[in-house]
Coordinates of C-alpha atoms in Angstrom, one line a residue:
X1 CA 17.0 11.6 -12.2
X2 CA 13.7 9.8 -12.6
X3 CA 12.9 6.5 -14.1
X4 CA 11.3 7.8 -17.1
X5 CA 14.2 10.1 -18.0
X6 CA 16.6 7.2 -17.6
X7 CA 14.6 5.3 -20.2
X8 CA 14.1 8.2 -22.8
X9 CA 17.6 9.7 -22.8
X10 CA 19.5 6.5 -24.3
X11 CA 16.5 5.7 -26.4
X12 CA 16.3 9.2 -27.8
X13 CA 20.1 9.4 -28.7
X14 CA 20.1 6.0 -30.3
X15 CA 17.0 6.9 -32.4
X16 CA 18.3 10.3 -33.4
X17 CA 21.5 8.5 -34.6
X18 CA 19.4 5.9 -36.4
X19 CA 20.7 2.9 -34.4
X20 CA 18.7 -0.3 -34.3
X21 CA 17.7 -2.2 -31.3
X22 CA 17.5 1.2 -29.4
X23 CA 15.2 -0.5 -27.0
X24 CA 18.2 -2.4 -25.5
X25 CA 19.9 0.9 -24.6
X26 CA 16.7 2.1 -23.0
X27 CA 16.4 -1.1 -21.0
X28 CA 20.0 -0.7 -20.0
X29 CA 19.2 2.9 -18.9
X30 CA 16.5 1.6 -16.4
X31 CA 18.1 -1.5 -15.3
X32 CA 20.3 -0.1 -12.5
X33 CA 17.4 1.4 -10.8
X34 CA 16.0 -2.0 -10.0
X35 CA 18.6 -2.0 -7.2
X36 CA 15.5 -1.3 -5.0
X37 CA 15.4 -5.2 -4.5
X38 CA 18.4 -4.7 -2.4
X39 CA 16.9 -2.6 0.3
X40 CA 16.3 -5.7 2.5
X41 CA 20.1 -6.6 2.4
X42 CA 21.2 -3.2 3.6
X43 CA 18.3 -3.1 6.2
X44 CA 19.3 -6.5 7.7
X45 CA 23.1 -5.9 7.6
X46 CA 23.9 -2.2 8.2
X47 CA 27.5 -3.0 7.2
X48 CA 26.4 -3.6 3.7
X49 CA 25.0 -0.1 3.1
X50 CA 26.3 -0.3 -0.5
X51 CA 23.3 -2.5 -1.1
X52 CA 20.7 0.5 -1.4
X53 CA 19.3 2.6 -4.1
X54 CA 22.2 4.5 -6.0
X55 CA 24.4 2.0 -4.4
X56 CA 26.2 -1.0 -5.9
X57 CA 24.6 -1.0 -9.4
X58 CA 25.4 2.6 -9.9
X59 CA 29.1 2.0 -10.8
X60 CA 31.0 1.3 -14.1
X61 CA 31.7 -2.3 -13.1
X62 CA 28.4 -3.4 -11.5
X63 CA 26.3 -1.4 -14.0
X64 CA 27.6 -3.7 -16.7
X65 CA 26.7 -6.7 -14.8
X66 CA 23.3 -5.4 -13.8
X67 CA 22.4 -4.4 -17.4
X68 CA 23.5 -7.8 -18.9
X69 CA 21.5 -9.7 -16.4
X70 CA 18.5 -7.4 -17.0
X71 CA 18.9 -7.7 -20.7
X72 CA 18.9 -11.5 -20.5
X73 CA 15.8 -11.6 -18.4
X74 CA 13.8 -9.3 -20.5
X75 CA 14.9 -11.0 -23.7
X76 CA 13.2 -14.3 -22.5
X77 CA 10.2 -15.1 -24.6
X78 CA 7.9 -15.6 -21.6
X79 CA 9.0 -12.3 -20.1
X80 CA 8.7 -9.9 -23.2
X81 CA 5.7 -11.9 -24.4
X82 CA 3.8 -11.2 -21.2
X83 CA 4.7 -7.5 -21.3
X84 CA 3.7 -7.3 -25.0
X85 CA 0.3 -8.6 -24.0
X86 CA -0.1 -6.1 -21.1
X87 CA 1.0 -2.9 -23.0
X88 CA -0.1 -4.1 -26.5
X89 CA 3.3 -3.2 -28.0
X90 CA 6.3 -5.2 -29.2
X91 CA 9.5 -4.7 -26.9
X92 CA 11.3 -7.9 -28.2
X93 CA 15.0 -7.7 -27.9
X94 CA 17.7 -10.2 -28.6
X95 CA 20.4 -11.2 -26.1
X96 CA 23.7 -10.7 -28.0
X97 CA 26.9 -8.9 -27.8
X98 CA 25.6 -5.9 -29.9
X99 CA 22.6 -5.4 -27.5
X100 CA 24.9 -5.9 -24.4
X101 CA 26.9 -2.9 -25.5
X102 CA 23.8 -0.9 -26.3
X103 CA 22.5 -1.7 -22.8
X104 CA 25.7 -0.6 -21.2
X105 CA 25.4 2.6 -23.3
X106 CA 22.2 3.1 -21.4
X107 CA 23.9 2.5 -18.2
X108 CA 26.5 5.1 -18.9
X109 CA 23.8 7.5 -19.8
X110 CA 22.1 6.8 -16.5
X111 CA 25.2 7.2 -14.5
X112 CA 26.0 10.5 -16.1
X113 CA 22.5 11.8 -15.3
X114 CA 22.7 10.7 -11.8
X115 CA 26.1 12.2 -11.4
X116 CA 24.6 15.4 -12.2
X117 CA 22.3 15.4 -9.2
X118 CA 22.6 15.7 -5.4
X119 CA 23.8 12.7 -3.4
X120 CA 26.0 11.5 -6.2
X121 CA 26.8 7.8 -7.1
X122 CA 29.9 5.4 -6.4
X123 CA 31.2 5.3 -10.0
X124 CA 34.3 3.5 -9.1
X125 CA 32.9 0.8 -6.7
X126 CA 34.3 -1.9 -5.8
X127 CA 37.6 0.1 -5.9
X128 CA 36.3 3.1 -4.1
X129 CA 33.2 3.9 -1.9
X130 CA 33.4 7.7 -2.9
X131 CA 30.3 9.1 -4.3
X132 CA 30.8 11.6 -7.3
X133 CA 28.5 14.4 -8.1
X134 CA 28.3 17.6 -10.0
X135 CA 25.5 18.9 -7.8
X136 CA 23.7 20.5 -10.7
X137 CA 20.2 18.9 -10.4
X138 CA 18.1 18.2 -7.5
X139 CA 17.6 14.5 -6.7
X140 CA 14.6 14.6 -9.0
X141 CA 13.6 17.4 -11.2
X142 CA 9.6 17.8 -11.2
X143 CA 9.5 19.7 -14.7
X144 CA 11.9 17.0 -16.2
X145 CA 9.9 14.1 -14.9
X146 CA 6.6 15.5 -16.2
X147 CA 8.1 16.3 -19.5
X148 CA 9.6 12.7 -19.7
X149 CA 6.3 11.1 -18.9
X150 CA 4.5 13.1 -21.7
X151 CA 7.3 11.9 -24.0
X152 CA 6.6 8.3 -23.1
X153 CA 2.9 8.8 -23.8
X154 CA 3.7 10.2 -27.3
X155 CA 6.0 7.3 -27.9
X156 CA 3.2 4.9 -26.9
X157 CA 0.6 6.4 -29.4
X158 CA 0.5 5.2 -32.9
X159 CA 1.8 8.3 -34.6
X160 CA 4.0 9.0 -37.6
X161 CA 7.6 8.2 -36.6
X162 CA 8.8 11.7 -37.6
X163 CA 6.6 13.4 -34.9
X164 CA 8.1 10.9 -32.3
X165 CA 11.6 11.9 -33.4
X166 CA 10.7 15.5 -33.0
X167 CA 9.4 15.0 -29.6
X168 CA 12.6 13.2 -28.6
X169 CA 14.8 15.9 -30.0
X170 CA 12.8 18.5 -28.2
X171 CA 13.1 16.7 -24.9
X172 CA 16.9 16.5 -25.3
X173 CA 17.2 20.2 -26.1
X174 CA 15.1 21.0 -23.0
X175 CA 17.3 18.6 -20.7
X176 CA 20.6 20.2 -22.1
X177 CA 19.1 23.7 -21.7
X178 CA 18.2 23.0 -18.2
X179 CA 21.6 21.6 -17.4
X180 CA 23.2 24.7 -18.9
X181 CA 21.0 27.1 -16.9
X182 CA 21.8 25.3 -13.7
X183 CA 25.6 25.2 -14.4
X184 CA 25.4 29.0 -15.0
X185 CA 23.4 29.5 -11.9
X186 CA 25.7 27.4 -9.8
X187 CA 28.8 29.3 -10.9
X188 CA 27.1 32.7 -10.4
X189 CA 25.9 31.9 -6.9
X190 CA 29.4 30.7 -5.9
X191 CA 31.2 33.8 -7.3
X192 CA 28.8 36.4 -5.8
X193 CA 28.5 34.7 -2.5
X194 CA 32.3 34.2 -2.2
X195 CA 32.6 37.9 -2.2
X196 CA 30.5 38.2 1.0
X197 CA 32.3 35.5 3.2
X198 CA 33.0 36.9 6.7
X199 CA 33.2 35.7 10.3
X200 CA 36.1 33.4 9.7
X201 CA 34.2 31.4 6.9
X202 CA 36.6 30.8 4.0
X203 CA 35.1 28.0 2.0
X204 CA 31.8 27.9 0.1
X205 CA 29.8 25.0 -1.6
X206 CA 26.3 25.2 -3.2
X207 CA 23.7 22.5 -3.6
X208 CA 20.7 22.6 -5.9
X209 CA 17.0 22.6 -5.0
X210 CA 13.9 21.7 -7.1
X211 CA 13.8 25.4 -8.1
X212 CA 16.8 25.9 -10.6
X213 CA 17.3 29.5 -9.3
X214 CA 17.3 28.6 -5.6
X215 CA 20.4 27.1 -4.0
X216 CA 21.3 25.8 -0.7
X217 CA 24.6 27.5 0.3
X218 CA 27.0 26.0 2.8
X219 CA 30.0 28.3 4.1
X220 CA 32.7 26.6 6.2
X221 CA 35.6 27.8 8.2
X222 CA 37.7 24.6 7.4
X223 CA 35.6 22.1 9.3
X224 CA 34.6 23.3 12.8
X225 CA 31.5 25.2 12.0
X226 CA 29.1 25.9 9.1
X227 CA 26.8 28.6 8.0
X228 CA 23.8 27.3 5.9
X229 CA 21.2 29.3 4.0
X230 CA 19.0 29.4 1.1
X231 CA 19.8 31.9 -1.8
X232 CA 17.5 33.0 -4.4
X233 CA 19.7 34.0 -7.4
X234 CA 17.0 35.8 -9.3
X235 CA 16.0 38.0 -6.2
X236 CA 19.5 38.1 -4.8
X237 CA 18.2 37.4 -1.4
X238 CA 19.2 35.0 1.4
X239 CA 16.9 33.2 3.8
X240 CA 16.7 30.5 6.5
X241 CA 20.2 31.4 7.8
X242 CA 21.8 29.2 10.5
X243 CA 25.1 28.4 12.1
X244 CA 25.9 24.8 13.1
X245 CA 29.0 23.6 15.1
X246 CA 30.7 20.4 13.6
X247 CA 31.2 19.1 17.1
X248 CA 29.4 19.8 20.3
X249 CA 30.3 18.2 23.6
X250 CA 28.2 18.0 26.8
X251 CA 29.1 16.8 30.4
X252 CA 32.3 15.3 29.5
X253 CA 35.8 16.1 28.5
X254 CA 37.1 16.6 24.9
X255 CA 39.5 13.7 25.2
X256 CA 36.8 11.3 26.4
X257 CA 34.4 12.4 23.8
X258 CA 37.0 12.0 21.1
X259 CA 37.5 8.4 22.2
X260 CA 33.8 7.7 22.2
X261 CA 33.4 9.2 18.7
X262 CA 36.3 7.3 17.3
X263 CA 34.7 4.1 18.6
X264 CA 31.2 5.0 17.2
X265 CA 32.8 5.7 13.9
X266 CA 33.6 2.1 13.6
X267 CA 30.1 1.0 13.8
X268 CA 28.5 -0.1 10.5
X269 CA 25.4 2.0 11.0
X270 CA 27.6 5.1 11.3
X271 CA 29.6 4.2 8.4
X272 CA 26.4 3.9 6.3
X273 CA 25.1 7.2 7.7
X274 CA 28.3 9.1 6.8
X275 CA 28.2 7.5 3.3
X276 CA 24.7 8.7 2.8
X277 CA 25.2 12.3 3.8
X278 CA 27.2 15.3 2.5
X279 CA 27.9 16.5 6.1
X280 CA 27.9 14.7 9.5
X281 CA 28.1 17.0 12.5
X282 CA 28.3 15.3 16.0
X283 CA 26.6 16.0 19.2
X284 CA 28.4 14.1 22.1
X285 CA 26.6 13.9 25.4
X286 CA 27.9 12.1 28.5
X287 CA 25.2 10.4 30.4
X288 CA 25.4 8.4 33.9
X289 CA 26.6 5.1 32.0
X290 CA 27.5 6.1 28.5
X291 CA 28.2 8.5 25.8
X292 CA 25.2 9.3 23.5
X293 CA 26.7 10.3 20.1
X294 CA 24.3 11.7 17.7
X295 CA 25.3 12.4 14.1
X296 CA 23.4 14.7 12.0
X297 CA 23.2 16.4 8.5
X298 CA 22.6 20.1 8.9
X299 CA 21.6 20.3 5.3
X300 CA 19.3 17.6 4.0
X301 CA 19.4 14.3 2.2
X302 CA 17.2 11.9 0.3
X303 CA 19.1 8.9 1.4
X304 CA 17.5 8.1 4.8
X305 CA 17.0 10.0 8.0
X306 CA 19.0 13.1 8.7
X307 CA 20.0 11.9 12.4
X308 CA 21.4 8.9 13.9
X309 CA 22.1 8.3 17.5
X310 CA 24.3 5.5 19.1
X311 CA 25.3 4.6 22.7
X312 CA 29.0 4.1 23.5
X313 CA 30.5 2.9 26.6
X314 CA 33.2 4.9 28.5
X315 CA 36.8 4.4 27.2

């Protein structure tokens, strides 16, 4: 989800339930997205790929730590005083246990929203690196983003509070409705396309696009090959159909290629690539001196390039 929605959702919920200090919840909702400052860490040290956007801060444990630090910083008089002068609105919040809990509520709202989107988040880090996702929303939803920005503008204007509450309620109704439509569409696509499985394909998964009625469908035979296509559930049509092998070997033996791939899998940059992609197919080509191992995602990802090549010596 986008930055604006992460601010509005906890603010709207706390406002509608008449909770004081709702700004603390809103600040908690955006705090974990300041993980962009960690980009340089992951870039310098590929083994620390968890230091990236939707990485370390997007977990139950580090989300609490991040929101607490963020709340402490923004509650400093010099900080909120400067922001007040710039935006000409009072955003003063107190740093206390009550607001820490509200900020963490904002984090939980943030994690839930990102859980709904493609790519997922490592909710249980540092206990597990697994990304969790419902794959209902695209990475960002343009309509939701525009609506969230419009709500922020209304909140900024000096209007009667009742109109602001109505606006917040309407936004939440829209967000829940979109989620319901996407959930129905996902189930319907899986059910309808499961009936047409053929050519040895036995498993099916779906991934959202920016259009809630168009889905990326991936059929699998269990791991050796994939059939990928775009499916329009309104028109009941498929397009961009292609088949991809999970492993392709050129110029060498299967045993030698497997040893090279096993070696490459231990490299930190490969670990990061696999963590950031739903699927990692492999092209292994033997050259005169080394194996060229190319990892690629046959679908698409918003977490870096869709292809990575590494050179591995013979084993």
